[in-house]
mmCIF file of C-alpha atoms in Angstrom:
data_model
loop_
_atom_site.group_PDB
_atom_site.id
_atom_site.type_symbol
_atom_site.label_atom_id
_atom_site.label_comp_id
_atom_site.label_asym_id
_atom_site.label_seq_id
_atom_site.Cartn_x
_atom_site.Cartn_y
_atom_site.Cartn_z
ATOM 1 C CA UNK H 12 31.230 -20.266 -27.979
ATOM 2 C CA UNK H 13 31.445 -19.725 -31.762
ATOM 3 C CA UNK H 14 28.221 -22.641 -32.276
ATOM 4 C CA UNK H 15 26.517 -20.652 -29.329
ATOM 5 C CA UNK H 16 26.825 -17.775 -30.715
ATOM 6 C CA UNK H 17 25.918 -18.549 -34.476
ATOM 7 C CA UNK H 18 23.023 -20.955 -32.997
ATOM 8 C CA UNK H 19 21.124 -17.822 -31.030
ATOM 9 C CA UNK H 20 20.344 -16.210 -34.308
ATOM 10 C CA UNK H 21 18.310 -18.811 -35.912
ATOM 11 C CA UNK H 22 21.620 -20.588 -37.217
ATOM 12 C CA UNK H 23 22.820 -17.412 -38.561
ATOM 13 C CA UNK H 24 20.386 -17.991 -41.494
ATOM 14 C CA UNK H 25 18.458 -14.917 -43.034
ATOM 15 C CA UNK H 26 15.078 -16.509 -43.421
ATOM 16 C CA UNK H 27 13.005 -14.949 -45.802
ATOM 17 C CA UNK H 28 9.812 -15.234 -47.087
ATOM 18 C CA UNK H 29 9.257 -16.211 -50.700
ATOM 19 C CA UNK H 30 7.766 -12.623 -51.780
ATOM 20 C CA UNK H 31 10.527 -10.587 -50.232
ATOM 21 C CA UNK H 32 13.378 -13.107 -52.023
ATOM 22 C CA UNK H 33 11.563 -12.803 -55.215
ATOM 23 C CA UNK H 34 11.895 -8.829 -54.805
ATOM 24 C CA UNK H 35 15.588 -9.012 -53.704
ATOM 25 C CA UNK H 36 16.520 -11.689 -56.467
ATOM 26 C CA UNK H 37 15.084 -9.654 -59.104
ATOM 27 C CA UNK H 38 16.778 -11.009 -62.287
ATOM 28 C CA UNK H 39 15.560 -13.716 -64.423
ATOM 29 C CA UNK H 40 17.362 -16.188 -65.531
ATOM 30 C CA UNK H 41 18.455 -16.714 -69.188
ATOM 31 C CA UNK H 42 16.729 -19.639 -71.052
ATOM 32 C CA UNK H 43 18.798 -22.658 -71.438
ATOM 33 C CA UNK H 44 19.737 -23.411 -74.846
ATOM 34 C CA UNK H 45 18.112 -25.688 -77.115
ATOM 35 C CA UNK H 46 19.277 -29.137 -77.898
ATOM 36 C CA UNK H 47 17.176 -30.604 -80.065
ATOM 37 C CA UNK H 48 16.148 -33.398 -77.579
ATOM 38 C CA UNK H 49 12.340 -32.593 -76.131
ATOM 39 C CA UNK H 50 12.923 -34.491 -72.534
ATOM 40 C CA UNK H 51 10.959 -34.339 -70.040
ATOM 41 C CA UNK H 52 13.463 -32.723 -67.659
ATOM 42 C CA UNK H 53 14.677 -29.982 -70.379
ATOM 43 C CA UNK H 54 11.010 -28.938 -70.640
ATOM 44 C CA UNK H 55 10.277 -28.522 -67.072
ATOM 45 C CA UNK H 56 10.456 -25.075 -65.616
ATOM 46 C CA UNK H 57 13.502 -24.529 -64.096
ATOM 47 C CA UNK H 58 13.214 -23.659 -59.863
ATOM 48 C CA UNK H 59 12.512 -20.238 -59.452
ATOM 49 C CA UNK H 60 15.057 -18.614 -56.929
ATOM 50 C CA UNK H 61 13.062 -18.084 -54.308
ATOM 51 C CA UNK H 62 12.552 -21.631 -53.971
ATOM 52 C CA UNK H 63 16.190 -22.394 -54.529
ATOM 53 C CA UNK H 64 17.180 -19.745 -51.902
ATOM 54 C CA UNK H 65 14.692 -21.475 -49.775
ATOM 55 C CA UNK H 66 16.346 -24.890 -50.353
ATOM 56 C CA UNK H 67 19.723 -23.624 -49.311
ATOM 57 C CA UNK H 68 18.116 -22.764 -46.308
ATOM 58 C CA UNK H 69 17.044 -26.234 -45.964
ATOM 59 C CA UNK H 70 20.362 -28.003 -46.329
ATOM 60 C CA UNK H 71 21.925 -25.249 -44.135
ATOM 61 C CA UNK H 72 19.355 -26.074 -41.238
ATOM 62 C CA UNK H 73 20.357 -29.830 -41.555
ATOM 63 C CA UNK H 74 23.867 -29.594 -41.300
ATOM 64 C CA UNK H 75 24.640 -29.734 -44.730
ATOM 65 C CA UNK H 76 26.549 -26.812 -45.390
ATOM 66 C CA UNK H 77 28.171 -28.170 -48.648
ATOM 67 C CA UNK H 78 24.653 -28.379 -50.199
ATOM 68 C CA UNK H 79 23.869 -25.235 -48.792
ATOM 69 C CA UNK H 80 26.833 -23.589 -50.409
ATOM 70 C CA UNK H 81 26.443 -24.917 -53.928
ATOM 71 C CA UNK H 82 22.608 -23.844 -53.864
ATOM 72 C CA UNK H 83 23.586 -20.115 -52.758
ATOM 73 C CA UNK H 84 26.271 -20.094 -54.801
ATOM 74 C CA UNK H 85 24.124 -21.752 -57.687
ATOM 75 C CA UNK H 86 22.389 -18.332 -57.429
ATOM 76 C CA UNK H 87 25.417 -15.997 -57.114
ATOM 77 C CA UNK H 88 26.809 -17.337 -60.032
ATOM 78 C CA UNK H 89 23.801 -16.890 -62.156
ATOM 79 C CA UNK H 90 23.862 -13.118 -61.189
ATOM 80 C CA UNK H 91 21.549 -12.721 -58.257
ATOM 81 C CA UNK H 92 22.580 -10.411 -55.755
ATOM 82 C CA UNK H 93 21.162 -9.469 -52.440
ATOM 83 C CA UNK H 94 22.208 -8.707 -49.070
ATOM 84 C CA UNK H 95 20.505 -11.744 -47.705
ATOM 85 C CA UNK H 96 22.096 -14.333 -50.083
ATOM 86 C CA UNK H 97 25.719 -12.381 -49.420
ATOM 87 C CA UNK H 98 24.855 -13.010 -45.707
ATOM 88 C CA UNK H 99 24.178 -16.799 -45.961
ATOM 89 C CA UNK H 100 27.055 -17.671 -48.594
ATOM 90 C CA UNK H 101 29.175 -15.798 -45.964
ATOM 91 C CA UNK H 102 27.504 -18.487 -43.033
ATOM 92 C CA UNK H 103 28.300 -21.423 -45.246
ATOM 93 C CA UNK H 104 31.559 -20.572 -45.897
ATOM 94 C CA UNK H 105 32.366 -20.033 -42.294
ATOM 95 C CA UNK H 106 30.912 -23.275 -40.813
ATOM 96 C CA UNK H 107 33.158 -25.415 -43.537
ATOM 97 C CA UNK H 108 36.228 -23.350 -42.133
ATOM 98 C CA UNK H 109 36.919 -21.176 -45.280
ATOM 99 C CA UNK H 110 37.176 -17.939 -42.932
ATOM 100 C CA UNK H 111 38.719 -15.670 -46.095
ATOM 101 C CA UNK H 112 35.641 -16.172 -48.116
ATOM 102 C CA UNK H 113 33.697 -15.691 -45.184
ATOM 103 C CA UNK H 114 34.495 -12.634 -44.283
ATOM 104 C CA UNK H 115 34.466 -11.570 -48.128
ATOM 105 C CA UNK H 116 31.026 -12.463 -48.501
ATOM 106 C CA UNK H 117 30.017 -10.879 -44.774
ATOM 107 C CA UNK H 118 31.481 -7.853 -46.222
ATOM 108 C CA UNK H 119 29.633 -7.510 -49.157
ATOM 109 C CA UNK H 120 26.243 -7.917 -47.234
ATOM 110 C CA UNK H 121 27.120 -5.287 -44.857
ATOM 111 C CA UNK H 122 27.496 -3.224 -47.596
ATOM 112 C CA UNK H 123 23.923 -4.114 -49.024
ATOM 113 C CA UNK H 124 22.377 -4.293 -45.579
ATOM 114 C CA UNK H 125 24.214 -1.864 -43.418
ATOM 115 C CA UNK H 126 21.851 -2.019 -40.174
ATOM 116 C CA UNK H 127 21.636 -5.075 -39.939
ATOM 117 C CA UNK H 128 22.683 -6.883 -36.851
ATOM 118 C CA UNK H 129 23.423 -10.575 -37.723
ATOM 119 C CA UNK H 130 25.522 -9.297 -40.537
ATOM 120 C CA UNK H 131 27.919 -6.919 -38.252
ATOM 121 C CA UNK H 132 28.040 -9.524 -35.339
ATOM 122 C CA UNK H 133 29.109 -12.589 -37.734
ATOM 123 C CA UNK H 134 31.632 -10.099 -39.461
ATOM 124 C CA UNK H 135 32.822 -9.095 -36.188
ATOM 125 C CA UNK H 136 33.549 -12.807 -35.134
ATOM 126 C CA UNK H 137 34.963 -14.071 -38.126
ATOM 127 C CA UNK H 138 36.959 -10.743 -38.408
ATOM 128 C CA UNK H 139 38.386 -12.189 -34.292
ATOM 129 C CA UNK H 140 39.407 -15.626 -35.515
ATOM 130 C CA UNK H 141 41.990 -14.066 -37.989
ATOM 131 C CA UNK H 142 45.666 -14.760 -37.485
ATOM 132 C CA UNK H 143 46.504 -11.272 -37.719
ATOM 133 C CA UNK H 144 46.356 -8.404 -35.216
ATOM 134 C CA UNK H 145 45.790 -4.919 -36.729
ATOM 135 C CA UNK H 146 44.832 -1.960 -34.275
ATOM 136 C CA UNK H 147 43.090 0.365 -36.987
ATOM 137 C CA UNK H 148 44.370 3.782 -36.861
ATOM 138 C CA UNK H 149 42.262 6.306 -34.962
ATOM 139 C CA UNK H 150 40.244 7.610 -37.857
ATOM 140 C CA UNK H 151 39.461 11.267 -38.413
ATOM 141 C CA UNK H 152 36.010 12.369 -37.111
ATOM 142 C CA UNK H 153 34.700 13.860 -40.472
ATOM 143 C CA UNK H 154 34.375 10.562 -42.367
ATOM 144 C CA UNK H 155 32.686 8.832 -38.841
ATOM 145 C CA UNK H 156 30.267 11.699 -39.116
ATOM 146 C CA UNK H 157 29.603 11.771 -43.152
ATOM 147 C CA UNK H 158 29.424 7.754 -42.980
ATOM 148 C CA UNK H 159 26.670 7.910 -39.855
ATOM 149 C CA UNK H 160 24.368 10.668 -42.029
ATOM 150 C CA UNK H 161 24.450 8.493 -44.745
ATOM 151 C CA UNK H 162 23.066 5.717 -43.239
ATOM 152 C CA UNK H 163 20.725 8.183 -41.442
ATOM 153 C CA UNK H 164 17.739 7.964 -43.156
ATOM 154 C CA UNK H 165 15.883 4.786 -44.377
ATOM 155 C CA UNK H 166 16.625 3.789 -48.314
ATOM 156 C CA UNK H 167 12.924 4.017 -48.800
ATOM 157 C CA UNK H 168 12.615 7.604 -47.210
ATOM 158 C CA UNK H 169 15.386 8.318 -49.263
ATOM 159 C CA UNK H 170 13.564 7.635 -52.381
ATOM 160 C CA UNK H 171 10.086 9.041 -51.374
ATOM 161 C CA UNK H 172 12.243 12.249 -50.272
ATOM 162 C CA UNK H 173 13.788 12.645 -53.511
ATOM 163 C CA UNK H 174 10.654 11.839 -55.949
ATOM 164 C CA UNK H 175 9.269 14.766 -53.581
ATOM 165 C CA UNK H 176 11.747 16.957 -54.262
ATOM 166 C CA UNK H 177 11.998 16.450 -58.165
ATOM 167 C CA UNK H 178 8.158 16.741 -58.287
ATOM 168 C CA UNK H 179 7.955 19.778 -56.022
ATOM 169 C CA UNK H 180 11.055 21.396 -58.360
ATOM 170 C CA UNK H 181 8.859 20.805 -61.662
ATOM 171 C CA UNK H 182 5.699 22.298 -59.788
ATOM 172 C CA UNK H 183 7.492 25.293 -58.635
ATOM 173 C CA UNK H 184 9.254 25.471 -62.092
ATOM 174 C CA UNK H 185 5.746 25.081 -63.761
ATOM 175 C CA UNK H 186 3.840 27.367 -61.784
ATOM 176 C CA UNK H 187 6.827 30.116 -62.432
ATOM 177 C CA UNK H 188 6.154 29.515 -66.144
ATOM 178 C CA UNK H 189 2.917 29.627 -66.707
ATOM 179 C CA UNK H 190 2.181 32.533 -63.714
ATOM 180 C CA UNK H 191 2.385 36.543 -64.420
ATOM 181 C CA UNK H 192 4.729 38.077 -62.089
ATOM 182 C CA UNK H 193 4.916 34.596 -59.801
ATOM 183 C CA UNK H 194 5.057 35.620 -55.832
ATOM 184 C CA UNK H 195 9.227 36.022 -54.578
ATOM 185 C CA UNK H 196 8.424 32.758 -52.491
ATOM 186 C CA UNK H 197 8.197 30.517 -55.187
ATOM 187 C CA UNK H 198 11.919 31.124 -56.058
ATOM 188 C CA UNK H 199 12.746 30.325 -52.372
ATOM 189 C CA UNK H 200 10.860 27.226 -52.833
ATOM 190 C CA UNK H 201 12.650 26.180 -55.925
ATOM 191 C CA UNK H 202 15.966 26.168 -54.312
ATOM 192 C CA UNK H 203 14.804 24.312 -51.584
ATOM 193 C CA UNK H 204 13.131 21.493 -53.448
ATOM 194 C CA UNK H 205 16.416 21.516 -55.810
ATOM 195 C CA UNK H 206 18.412 21.093 -52.670
ATOM 196 C CA UNK H 207 16.249 18.145 -50.950
ATOM 197 C CA UNK H 208 16.578 16.364 -53.958
ATOM 198 C CA UNK H 209 20.183 17.042 -54.607
ATOM 199 C CA UNK H 210 21.332 15.800 -50.959
ATOM 200 C CA UNK H 211 19.053 12.825 -51.411
ATOM 201 C CA UNK H 212 19.974 11.815 -54.697
ATOM 202 C CA UNK H 213 23.680 11.976 -53.589
ATOM 203 C CA UNK H 214 23.200 9.666 -50.804
ATOM 204 C CA UNK H 215 21.538 7.227 -52.810
ATOM 205 C CA UNK H 216 24.399 7.701 -55.475
ATOM 206 C CA UNK H 217 26.686 7.093 -52.599
ATOM 207 C CA UNK H 218 24.876 4.163 -51.184
ATOM 208 C CA UNK H 219 23.704 2.528 -54.055
ATOM 209 C CA UNK H 220 26.764 2.747 -56.362
ATOM 210 C CA UNK H 221 29.819 3.196 -53.698
ATOM 211 C CA UNK H 222 30.489 6.558 -55.593
ATOM 212 C CA UNK H 223 33.562 8.006 -53.395
ATOM 213 C CA UNK H 224 34.094 5.059 -51.377
ATOM 214 C CA UNK H 225 37.412 3.205 -51.090
ATOM 215 C CA UNK H 226 38.184 -0.033 -52.813
ATOM 216 C CA UNK H 227 38.419 -2.839 -50.356
ATOM 217 C CA UNK H 228 39.451 -6.389 -50.456
ATOM 218 C CA UNK H 229 39.845 -9.470 -48.473
ATOM 219 C CA UNK H 230 43.262 -11.648 -48.619
ATOM 220 C CA UNK H 231 42.165 -15.197 -49.624
ATOM 221 C CA UNK H 232 45.391 -16.978 -49.246
ATOM 222 C CA UNK H 233 46.703 -18.643 -46.498
ATOM 223 C CA UNK H 234 49.303 -16.030 -46.559
ATOM 224 C CA UNK H 235 50.371 -13.470 -48.859
ATOM 225 C CA UNK H 236 54.048 -11.601 -48.829
ATOM 226 C CA UNK H 237 53.653 -7.889 -49.397
ATOM 227 C CA UNK H 238 56.288 -6.134 -50.882
ATOM 228 C CA UNK H 239 57.814 -2.502 -51.564
ATOM 229 C CA UNK H 240 57.596 -3.136 -55.044
ATOM 230 C CA UNK H 241 55.235 -4.462 -57.442
ATOM 231 C CA UNK H 242 58.014 -7.351 -58.119
ATOM 232 C CA UNK H 243 58.640 -11.047 -57.155
ATOM 233 C CA UNK H 244 62.065 -10.201 -55.886
ATOM 234 C CA UNK H 245 62.328 -11.774 -52.407
ATOM 235 C CA UNK H 246 64.497 -8.436 -50.771
ATOM 236 C CA UNK H 247 61.693 -6.164 -51.757
ATOM 237 C CA UNK H 248 59.442 -8.530 -49.016
ATOM 238 C CA UNK H 249 58.219 -6.370 -45.973
ATOM 239 C CA UNK H 250 55.736 -8.699 -44.041
ATOM 240 C CA UNK H 251 53.147 -10.937 -44.610
ATOM 241 C CA UNK H 252 49.108 -10.872 -43.953
ATOM 242 C CA UNK H 253 47.067 -13.753 -43.558
ATOM 243 C CA UNK H 254 43.362 -15.139 -45.104
ATOM 244 C CA UNK H 255 40.826 -12.995 -43.765
ATOM 245 C CA UNK H 256 42.701 -9.560 -43.666
ATOM 246 C CA UNK H 257 40.782 -6.614 -45.078
ATOM 247 C CA UNK H 258 42.197 -3.979 -47.003
ATOM 248 C CA UNK H 259 41.992 -0.648 -48.715
ATOM 249 C CA UNK H 260 43.037 -0.901 -52.849
ATOM 250 C CA UNK H 261 44.552 2.395 -53.616
ATOM 251 C CA UNK H 262 46.704 1.711 -57.069
ATOM 252 C CA UNK H 263 47.154 -0.967 -59.817
ATOM 253 C CA UNK H 264 50.097 -2.363 -61.444
ATOM 254 C CA UNK H 265 49.665 -5.078 -63.989
ATOM 255 C CA UNK H 266 48.890 -8.204 -61.315
ATOM 256 C CA UNK H 267 49.702 -6.576 -58.355
ATOM 257 C CA UNK H 268 47.815 -4.081 -56.231
ATOM 258 C CA UNK H 269 48.801 -1.652 -53.795
ATOM 259 C CA UNK H 270 47.059 -2.282 -50.314
ATOM 260 C CA UNK H 271 46.919 -0.226 -46.964
ATOM 261 C CA UNK H 272 46.031 -2.129 -44.008
ATOM 262 C CA UNK H 273 43.845 -0.625 -41.613
ATOM 263 C CA UNK H 274 46.880 0.136 -39.023
ATOM 264 C CA UNK H 275 48.635 2.508 -42.194
ATOM 265 C CA UNK H 276 51.118 -0.087 -43.253
ATOM 266 C CA UNK H 277 51.384 0.141 -47.047
ATOM 267 C CA UNK H 278 52.983 -2.402 -49.658
ATOM 268 C CA UNK H 279 52.250 -4.526 -53.335
ATOM 269 C CA UNK H 280 50.723 -7.707 -53.428
ATOM 270 C CA UNK H 281 49.481 -10.053 -56.262
ATOM 271 C CA UNK H 282 45.981 -9.213 -57.434
ATOM 272 C CA UNK H 283 45.524 -12.979 -57.008
ATOM 273 C CA UNK H 284 46.140 -13.261 -53.370
ATOM 274 C CA UNK H 285 42.682 -11.145 -52.794
ATOM 275 C CA UNK H 286 39.444 -10.387 -54.028
ATOM 276 C CA UNK H 287 37.619 -7.125 -54.319
ATOM 277 C CA UNK H 288 34.491 -6.737 -52.184
#
């Protein structure tokens, strides 16, 4: 059943055209250090990020998931970031049976591509295969409404609205400064433009930089002990959680993290047991 579900999505790949990938993977690679050996291999130009991405796609489609993962991780470790890249890394890890890391990169992809159905479906599938059955507590309706509202307007529109708000505010203020006895409507128009810019700017700030968003992580160990205090004392162990569990991180203490599960359970785990999303 799993194979059929993934195969129905073009092997789970985010197959993106070269121009789109070039934009998504905007950073440039640092030049290789000079060695004084002018060989043909060293002077040849390095493959473009988009070519490396597509090479990973070809390996994946050919069934060589290890080579695909190496290609994708090479980009990731060189500092390239995109939702499509995170998604494909998650797919490769999933095919190789590394469920925890698959969920980690699916979660990262969902941050960048919150409306993408493939990301959502593959994440749900992967999380359904984890060892822990965690029933989320019923959430308060306000955060759900806020989360829905934040994703209601596409990113491109938000940028346009923000620019329009700033341009309108600047134009109105300039008009008031240069006019003798400006009409009252300009005051209300300035307030409206400022409010528009504030709402759009706040939305972008939260979506792009995670301001106000709870820090979360994914358990990567096969089994992790959760304790009542940041200590290795076995008598403090409360329960265990397993690979792929998604947790909220509330506090840090040296090498320990206080986590909260979706069912409300709280405890401390070693920081090395998880990786933040």
